[in-house]
PDB file of C-alpha atoms in Angstrom:
ATOM      1  CA  SER H1054      -7.792  -2.024 -42.072  1.00  0.00           C
ATOM      2  CA  LEU H1055      -3.895  -1.760 -41.107  1.00  0.00           C
ATOM      3  CA  VAL H1056      -4.094   2.000 -41.700  1.00  0.00           C
ATOM      4  CA  ALA H1057      -6.820   2.519 -38.897  1.00  0.00           C
ATOM      5  CA  ALA H1058      -5.627  -0.143 -36.625  1.00  0.00           C
ATOM      6  CA  LEU H1059      -2.142   1.753 -36.631  1.00  0.00           C
ATOM      7  CA  LEU H1060      -3.787   5.035 -36.404  1.00  0.00           C
ATOM      8  CA  LEU H1061      -5.577   3.368 -32.970  1.00  0.00           C
ATOM      9  CA  LEU H1062      -2.456   2.133 -31.938  1.00  0.00           C
ATOM     10  CA  ALA H1063      -0.542   5.333 -32.074  1.00  0.00           C
ATOM     11  CA  PRO H1064       0.309   6.690 -28.626  1.00  0.00           C
ATOM     12  CA  ARG H1065      -1.925   9.822 -27.955  1.00  0.00           C
ATOM     13  CA  THR H1066       0.031  13.628 -26.710  1.00  0.00           C
ATOM     14  CA  ALA H1067       1.204  13.459 -22.647  1.00  0.00           C
ATOM     15  CA  HIS H1068       0.870  16.710 -20.926  1.00  0.00           C
ATOM     16  CA  PRO H1069       2.256  15.919 -17.710  1.00  0.00           C
ATOM     17  CA  PHE H1070       1.171  19.284 -16.745  1.00  0.00           C
ATOM     18  CA  HIS H1071      -0.239  19.990 -13.243  1.00  0.00           C
ATOM     19  CA  THR H1072      -3.770  20.956 -13.000  1.00  0.00           C
ATOM     20  CA  ARG H1073      -5.917  21.235 -10.428  1.00  0.00           C
ATOM     21  CA  GLU H1074      -7.682  17.605 -11.001  1.00  0.00           C
ATOM     22  CA  GLN H1075      -4.428  15.706 -11.396  1.00  0.00           C
ATOM     23  CA  ARG H1076      -3.221  15.528  -7.789  1.00  0.00           C
ATOM     24  CA  THR H1077      -0.480  13.499  -5.775  1.00  0.00           C
ATOM     25  CA  THR H1078      -2.363  10.403  -4.420  1.00  0.00           C
ATOM     26  CA  ASP H1079       0.152   8.794  -2.720  1.00  0.00           C
ATOM     27  CA  ASP H1080       0.166   9.593   1.204  1.00  0.00           C
ATOM     28  CA  THR H1081      -2.640  12.376   0.319  1.00  0.00           C
ATOM     29  CA  ALA H1082      -6.416  11.936   0.199  1.00  0.00           C
ATOM     30  CA  ASP H1083      -6.630  12.462  -3.440  1.00  0.00           C
ATOM     31  CA  THR H1084      -7.706   9.875  -6.069  1.00  0.00           C
ATOM     32  CA  LEU H1085      -7.451  10.105  -9.949  1.00  0.00           C
ATOM     33  CA  GLU H1086      -9.755  10.981 -11.872  1.00  0.00           C
ATOM     34  CA  PRO H1087     -13.009   8.379 -12.834  1.00  0.00           C
ATOM     35  CA  HIS H1088     -12.131   6.002 -15.306  1.00  0.00           C
ATOM     36  CA  ARG H1089      -7.823   6.867 -14.940  1.00  0.00           C
ATOM     37  CA  LEU H1090      -5.019   3.819 -15.087  1.00  0.00           C
ATOM     38  CA  ARG H1091      -1.778   4.648 -13.300  1.00  0.00           C
ATOM     39  CA  LEU H1092       0.898   1.836 -14.564  1.00  0.00           C
ATOM     40  CA  GLY H1093       4.038   2.146 -13.106  1.00  0.00           C
ATOM     41  CA  LEU H1094       6.972  -0.270 -11.584  1.00  0.00           C
ATOM     42  CA  PHE H1095       6.091   0.218  -8.233  1.00  0.00           C
ATOM     43  CA  ARG H1096       2.260   1.001  -8.317  1.00  0.00           C
ATOM     44  CA  LEU H1097      -0.417  -0.114 -10.275  1.00  0.00           C
ATOM     45  CA  GLU H1098      -3.949   1.943  -9.782  1.00  0.00           C
ATOM     46  CA  TYR H1099      -6.909   2.426 -11.564  1.00  0.00           C
ATOM     47  CA  THR H1100     -10.504   4.816 -10.698  1.00  0.00           C
ATOM     48  CA  PRO H1101     -13.967   2.807 -12.309  1.00  0.00           C
ATOM     49  CA  TRP H1102     -15.882   5.528 -10.547  1.00  0.00           C
ATOM     50  CA  SER H1103     -15.379   8.756  -9.170  1.00  0.00           C
ATOM     51  CA  ASN H1104     -13.497   8.690  -5.841  1.00  0.00           C
ATOM     52  CA  LEU H1105     -12.952   5.241  -5.449  1.00  0.00           C
ATOM     53  CA  THR H1106      -9.717   3.690  -6.056  1.00  0.00           C
ATOM     54  CA  PHE H1107      -8.567   0.046  -7.055  1.00  0.00           C
ATOM     55  CA  GLY H1108      -4.534  -0.550  -6.559  1.00  0.00           C
ATOM     56  CA  THR H1109      -2.031  -2.765  -5.861  1.00  0.00           C
ATOM     57  CA  TYR H1110       2.050  -2.833  -5.716  1.00  0.00           C
ATOM     58  CA  PRO H1111       3.369  -5.047  -8.591  1.00  0.00           C
ATOM     59  CA  LEU H1112       6.469  -6.282  -7.416  1.00  0.00           C
ATOM     60  CA  PRO H1113       5.448  -8.072  -4.227  1.00  0.00           C
ATOM     61  CA  TRP H1114       3.256 -10.578  -6.743  1.00  0.00           C
ATOM     62  CA  LEU H1115       6.715 -11.883  -8.181  1.00  0.00           C
ATOM     63  CA  LEU H1116       7.045 -13.321  -5.006  1.00  0.00           C
ATOM     64  CA  SER H1117       3.875 -14.590  -4.582  1.00  0.00           C
ATOM     65  CA  VAL H1118       2.493 -11.917  -2.249  1.00  0.00           C
ATOM     66  CA  PRO H1119      -0.852 -10.734  -3.405  1.00  0.00           C
ATOM     67  CA  ASN H1120      -1.947  -7.715  -2.524  1.00  0.00           C
ATOM     68  CA  LEU H1121      -5.168  -4.823  -2.771  1.00  0.00           C
ATOM     69  CA  ALA H1122      -6.071  -1.582  -1.885  1.00  0.00           C
ATOM     70  CA  LEU H1123      -9.185   0.124  -1.911  1.00  0.00           C
ATOM     71  CA  LYS H1124      -9.405   4.014  -1.302  1.00  0.00           C
ATOM     72  CA  TRP H1125     -12.648   6.231  -1.468  1.00  0.00           C
ATOM     73  CA  ARG H1126     -12.534  10.155  -1.418  1.00  0.00           C
ATOM     74  CA  TYR H1127     -15.545  10.750   0.495  1.00  0.00           C
ATOM     75  CA  TYR H1128     -15.282  14.660   0.734  1.00  0.00           C
ATOM     76  CA  LYS H1129     -13.825  16.345  -2.182  1.00  0.00           C
ATOM     77  CA  GLY H1130     -14.217  20.329  -1.571  1.00  0.00           C
ATOM     78  CA  GLU H1131     -12.428  23.211  -2.449  1.00  0.00           C
ATOM     79  CA  GLN H1132      -9.683  23.141  -0.414  1.00  0.00           C
ATOM     80  CA  VAL H1133      -9.968  20.101   1.556  1.00  0.00           C
ATOM     81  CA  SER H1134     -10.219  16.447   0.993  1.00  0.00           C
ATOM     82  CA  LEU H1135     -10.892  13.374   3.145  1.00  0.00           C
ATOM     83  CA  SER H1136     -10.445   9.968   2.141  1.00  0.00           C
ATOM     84  CA  GLY H1137     -10.175   6.008   3.889  1.00  0.00           C
ATOM     85  CA  ARG H1138      -7.905   3.302   2.418  1.00  0.00           C
ATOM     86  CA  LEU H1139      -7.686  -0.134   3.159  1.00  0.00           C
ATOM     87  CA  GLY H1140      -5.253  -2.851   2.188  1.00  0.00           C
ATOM     88  CA  PHE H1141      -4.637  -6.323   2.350  1.00  0.00           C
ATOM     89  CA  PHE H1142      -0.886  -8.522   1.840  1.00  0.00           C
ATOM     90  CA  GLY H1143      -0.674 -12.077   2.520  1.00  0.00           C
ATOM     91  CA  PHE H1144       1.886 -14.682   2.097  1.00  0.00           C
ATOM     92  CA  ASP H1145       1.993 -17.988   2.849  1.00  0.00           C
ATOM     93  CA  THR H1146       5.397 -20.245   3.089  1.00  0.00           C
ATOM     94  CA  LYS H1147       3.879 -23.000   0.912  1.00  0.00           C
ATOM     95  CA  SER H1148       5.453 -20.896  -1.813  1.00  0.00           C
ATOM     96  CA  LEU H1149       8.836 -21.303  -0.913  1.00  0.00           C
ATOM     97  CA  GLU H1150       8.569 -25.409  -1.183  1.00  0.00           C
ATOM     98  CA  LYS H1151      11.367 -24.997  -4.060  1.00  0.00           C
ATOM     99  CA  LEU H1152      13.571 -23.788  -1.230  1.00  0.00           C
ATOM    100  CA  ASP H1153      12.585 -25.531   1.962  1.00  0.00           C
ATOM    101  CA  GLU H1154      10.894 -29.359   1.407  1.00  0.00           C
ATOM    102  CA  GLN H1155       9.621 -28.691   4.992  1.00  0.00           C
ATOM    103  CA  LYS H1156       5.823 -29.912   4.979  1.00  0.00           C
ATOM    104  CA  THR H1157       4.495 -27.176   7.812  1.00  0.00           C
ATOM    105  CA  HIS H1158       4.278 -23.663   6.464  1.00  0.00           C
ATOM    106  CA  ALA H1159       3.386 -20.461   8.080  1.00  0.00           C
ATOM    107  CA  THR H1160       1.153 -17.795   6.894  1.00  0.00           C
ATOM    108  CA  LEU H1161       1.558 -14.217   7.206  1.00  0.00           C
ATOM    109  CA  ALA H1162      -0.866 -10.915   6.761  1.00  0.00           C
ATOM    110  CA  VAL H1163      -0.699  -7.330   6.511  1.00  0.00           C
ATOM    111  CA  VAL H1164      -4.042  -5.182   6.729  1.00  0.00           C
ATOM    112  CA  PRO H1165      -3.295  -1.234   6.893  1.00  0.00           C
ATOM    113  CA  PHE H1166      -6.100   0.624   7.298  1.00  0.00           C
ATOM    114  CA  ASP H1167      -5.355   4.704   7.010  1.00  0.00           C
ATOM    115  CA  LEU H1168      -7.436   8.058   7.402  1.00  0.00           C
ATOM    116  CA  ALA H1169      -6.104  10.723   5.008  1.00  0.00           C
ATOM    117  CA  ALA H1170      -6.542  14.561   5.046  1.00  0.00           C
ATOM    118  CA  THR H1171      -5.447  16.904   2.087  1.00  0.00           C
ATOM    119  CA  TRP H1172      -5.281  20.808   2.171  1.00  0.00           C
ATOM    120  CA  ARG H1173      -4.809  22.957  -0.813  1.00  0.00           C
ATOM    121  CA  VAL H1174      -3.389  25.912   0.783  1.00  0.00           C
ATOM    122  CA  ASP H1175      -3.415  27.686  -2.797  1.00  0.00           C
ATOM    123  CA  LYS H1176      -2.593  26.451  -6.236  1.00  0.00           C
ATOM    124  CA  ARG H1177       1.133  25.626  -5.095  1.00  0.00           C
ATOM    125  CA  PHE H1178       1.422  24.857  -1.768  1.00  0.00           C
ATOM    126  CA  SER H1179      -0.845  21.483  -0.298  1.00  0.00           C
ATOM    127  CA  MET H1180      -0.420  19.731   2.972  1.00  0.00           C
ATOM    128  CA  SER H1181      -1.594  16.553   3.600  1.00  0.00           C
ATOM    129  CA  LEU H1182      -1.592  14.067   6.858  1.00  0.00           C
ATOM    130  CA  ASP H1183      -2.556  10.108   6.523  1.00  0.00           C
ATOM    131  CA  LEU H1184      -2.863   8.244   9.657  1.00  0.00           C
ATOM    132  CA  ILE H1185      -1.948   4.411   9.043  1.00  0.00           C
ATOM    133  CA  TRP H1186      -2.765   1.518  11.251  1.00  0.00           C
ATOM    134  CA  THR H1187      -1.635  -1.742  10.411  1.00  0.00           C
ATOM    135  CA  SER H1188      -2.041  -5.236  11.622  1.00  0.00           C
ATOM    136  CA  VAL H1189       0.339  -7.941  11.140  1.00  0.00           C
ATOM    137  CA  PHE H1190      -0.938 -11.552  11.669  1.00  0.00           C
ATOM    138  CA  VAL H1191       0.907 -14.658  11.742  1.00  0.00           C
ATOM    139  CA  LYS H1192       0.084 -18.331  12.400  1.00  0.00           C
ATOM    140  CA  GLY H1193       1.777 -21.527  11.690  1.00  0.00           C
ATOM    141  CA  THR H1194       4.176 -24.460  12.387  1.00  0.00           C
ATOM    142  CA  ALA H1195       7.489 -25.097  12.235  1.00  0.00           C
ATOM    143  CA  ASP H1196       9.179 -28.708  11.411  1.00  0.00           C
ATOM    144  CA  LEU H1197      12.869 -29.141  11.610  1.00  0.00           C
ATOM    145  CA  ASP H1198      15.215 -31.709  12.935  1.00  0.00           C
ATOM    146  CA  SER H1199      15.531 -30.259  16.302  1.00  0.00           C
ATOM    147  CA  LEU H1200      12.452 -27.869  16.724  1.00  0.00           C
ATOM    148  CA  ASN H1201       8.809 -28.853  16.342  1.00  0.00           C
ATOM    149  CA  GLY H1202       6.444 -26.118  17.720  1.00  0.00           C
ATOM    150  CA  THR H1203       3.204 -23.770  17.198  1.00  0.00           C
ATOM    151  CA  PHE H1204       3.064 -19.971  16.716  1.00  0.00           C
ATOM    152  CA  GLN H1205       0.613 -17.616  16.554  1.00  0.00           C
ATOM    153  CA  GLY H1206       0.110 -13.760  17.304  1.00  0.00           C
ATOM    154  CA  GLY H1207       0.456 -10.151  15.435  1.00  0.00           C
ATOM    155  CA  THR H1208       1.746  -6.830  15.755  1.00  0.00           C
ATOM    156  CA  SER H1209      -0.043  -3.603  15.663  1.00  0.00           C
ATOM    157  CA  ASN H1210       1.374  -0.244  15.005  1.00  0.00           C
ATOM    158  CA  LEU H1211       0.191   3.501  14.447  1.00  0.00           C
ATOM    159  CA  GLN H1212       2.051   5.968  11.899  1.00  0.00           C
ATOM    160  CA  ALA H1213       1.779   9.382  10.919  1.00  0.00           C
ATOM    161  CA  VAL H1214       3.000  10.459   7.932  1.00  0.00           C
ATOM    162  CA  TYR H1215       2.859  14.420   6.996  1.00  0.00           C
ATOM    163  CA  THR H1216       3.275  15.359   3.197  1.00  0.00           C
ATOM    164  CA  PHE H1217       4.145  18.870   1.963  1.00  0.00           C
ATOM    165  CA  GLU H1218       4.086  19.390  -1.481  1.00  0.00           C
ATOM    166  CA  LEU H1219       4.969  22.910  -3.533  1.00  0.00           C
ATOM    167  CA  ARG H1220       4.673  22.950  -6.976  1.00  0.00           C
ATOM    168  CA  ALA H1221       7.101  25.375  -8.258  1.00  0.00           C
ATOM    169  CA  THR H1222       6.800  25.172 -11.923  1.00  0.00           C
ATOM    170  CA  ARG H1223       4.290  23.666 -14.226  1.00  0.00           C
ATOM    171  CA  VAL H1224       5.737  20.168 -14.471  1.00  0.00           C
ATOM    172  CA  THR H1225       8.217  20.285 -11.300  1.00  0.00           C
ATOM    173  CA  ALA H1226       6.582  19.622  -7.435  1.00  0.00           C
ATOM    174  CA  PHE H1227       8.960  19.061  -4.794  1.00  0.00           C
ATOM    175  CA  LEU H1228       7.941  17.190  -1.788  1.00  0.00           C
ATOM    176  CA  LEU H1229       8.616  16.895   1.899  1.00  0.00           C
ATOM    177  CA  GLN H1230       7.559  13.657   3.818  1.00  0.00           C
ATOM    178  CA  ALA H1231       8.208  13.088   7.256  1.00  0.00           C
ATOM    179  CA  ARG H1232       7.011   9.730   9.060  1.00  0.00           C
ATOM    180  CA  PHE H1233       6.680   9.736  12.936  1.00  0.00           C
ATOM    181  CA  LEU H1234       5.776   5.700  14.538  1.00  0.00           C
ATOM    182  CA  SER H1235       3.184   6.384  17.360  1.00  0.00           C
ATOM    183  CA  PHE H1236       2.717   3.114  18.843  1.00  0.00           C
ATOM    184  CA  GLN H1237       3.687  -0.546  17.991  1.00  0.00           C
ATOM    185  CA  ARG H1238       2.378  -3.688  20.291  1.00  0.00           C
ATOM    186  CA  ALA H1239       3.664  -7.159  19.860  1.00  0.00           C
ATOM    187  CA  ASN H1240       1.653  -9.817  20.923  1.00  0.00           C
ATOM    188  CA  LEU H1241       3.297 -13.382  20.224  1.00  0.00           C
ATOM    189  CA  ASN H1242       2.352 -17.571  22.102  1.00  0.00           C
ATOM    190  CA  GLY H1243       3.422 -20.496  20.990  1.00  0.00           C
ATOM    191  CA  ASN H1244       4.849 -23.991  22.093  1.00  0.00           C
ATOM    192  CA  VAL H1245       8.470 -25.626  21.263  1.00  0.00           C
ATOM    193  CA  ILE H1246       9.496 -28.786  21.540  1.00  0.00           C
ATOM    194  CA  LEU H1247      13.164 -29.048  21.258  1.00  0.00           C
ATOM    195  CA  HIS H1248      15.333 -32.249  20.664  1.00  0.00           C
ATOM    196  CA  PRO H1249      18.992 -31.624  20.960  1.00  0.00           C
ATOM    197  CA  ASP H1250      19.918 -34.856  20.296  1.00  0.00           C
ATOM    198  CA  GLU H1251      18.074 -38.761  20.531  1.00  0.00           C
ATOM    199  CA  PHE H1252      18.190 -38.834  24.052  1.00  0.00           C
ATOM    200  CA  THR H1253      16.932 -34.869  25.172  1.00  0.00           C
ATOM    201  CA  THR H1254      13.485 -33.561  24.790  1.00  0.00           C
ATOM    202  CA  VAL H1255      12.858 -30.262  26.086  1.00  0.00           C
TER     203      VAL H1255
END
């Protein structure tokens, strides 16, 4: 039984060769192949079914920032792929109570949504366009010695990301990426009570 366990735990041979199915998934319309797992320091992804990928960024979890993403490649042709992706990042300042004993707290939610298209020009060269709409929502209260208030609002922005990939060899690829902030809007409101000293209230 020990020999069988060692054989099962033995690493399989990894072939890092570029193939038609193995594509770059960051900022493109492509997804992992079914039942594939991507495990890295900056991203964790799994594709339980064809063209549907669940993912998360591991490092923010260490800072009490839960995050999840769902990517669906709804069209896959010989040269063109199309996908949509929805994500969520959440943060509550209550997680900082060990550093700050304030009883009040604020919440931050970030919801990115993007539509991507990838065009495989030939076996070596491909181009991708990813349009990302990000909404940020802030809500909370502040309770300090000289500041009391309630704040609520949010920001939105639209970005366009262009990715160019050139596969130089079977194991080497060069990527060039350009990112443009096309639109940004902020909307904040709130009320504040200031106590500069014990005799003054603003």
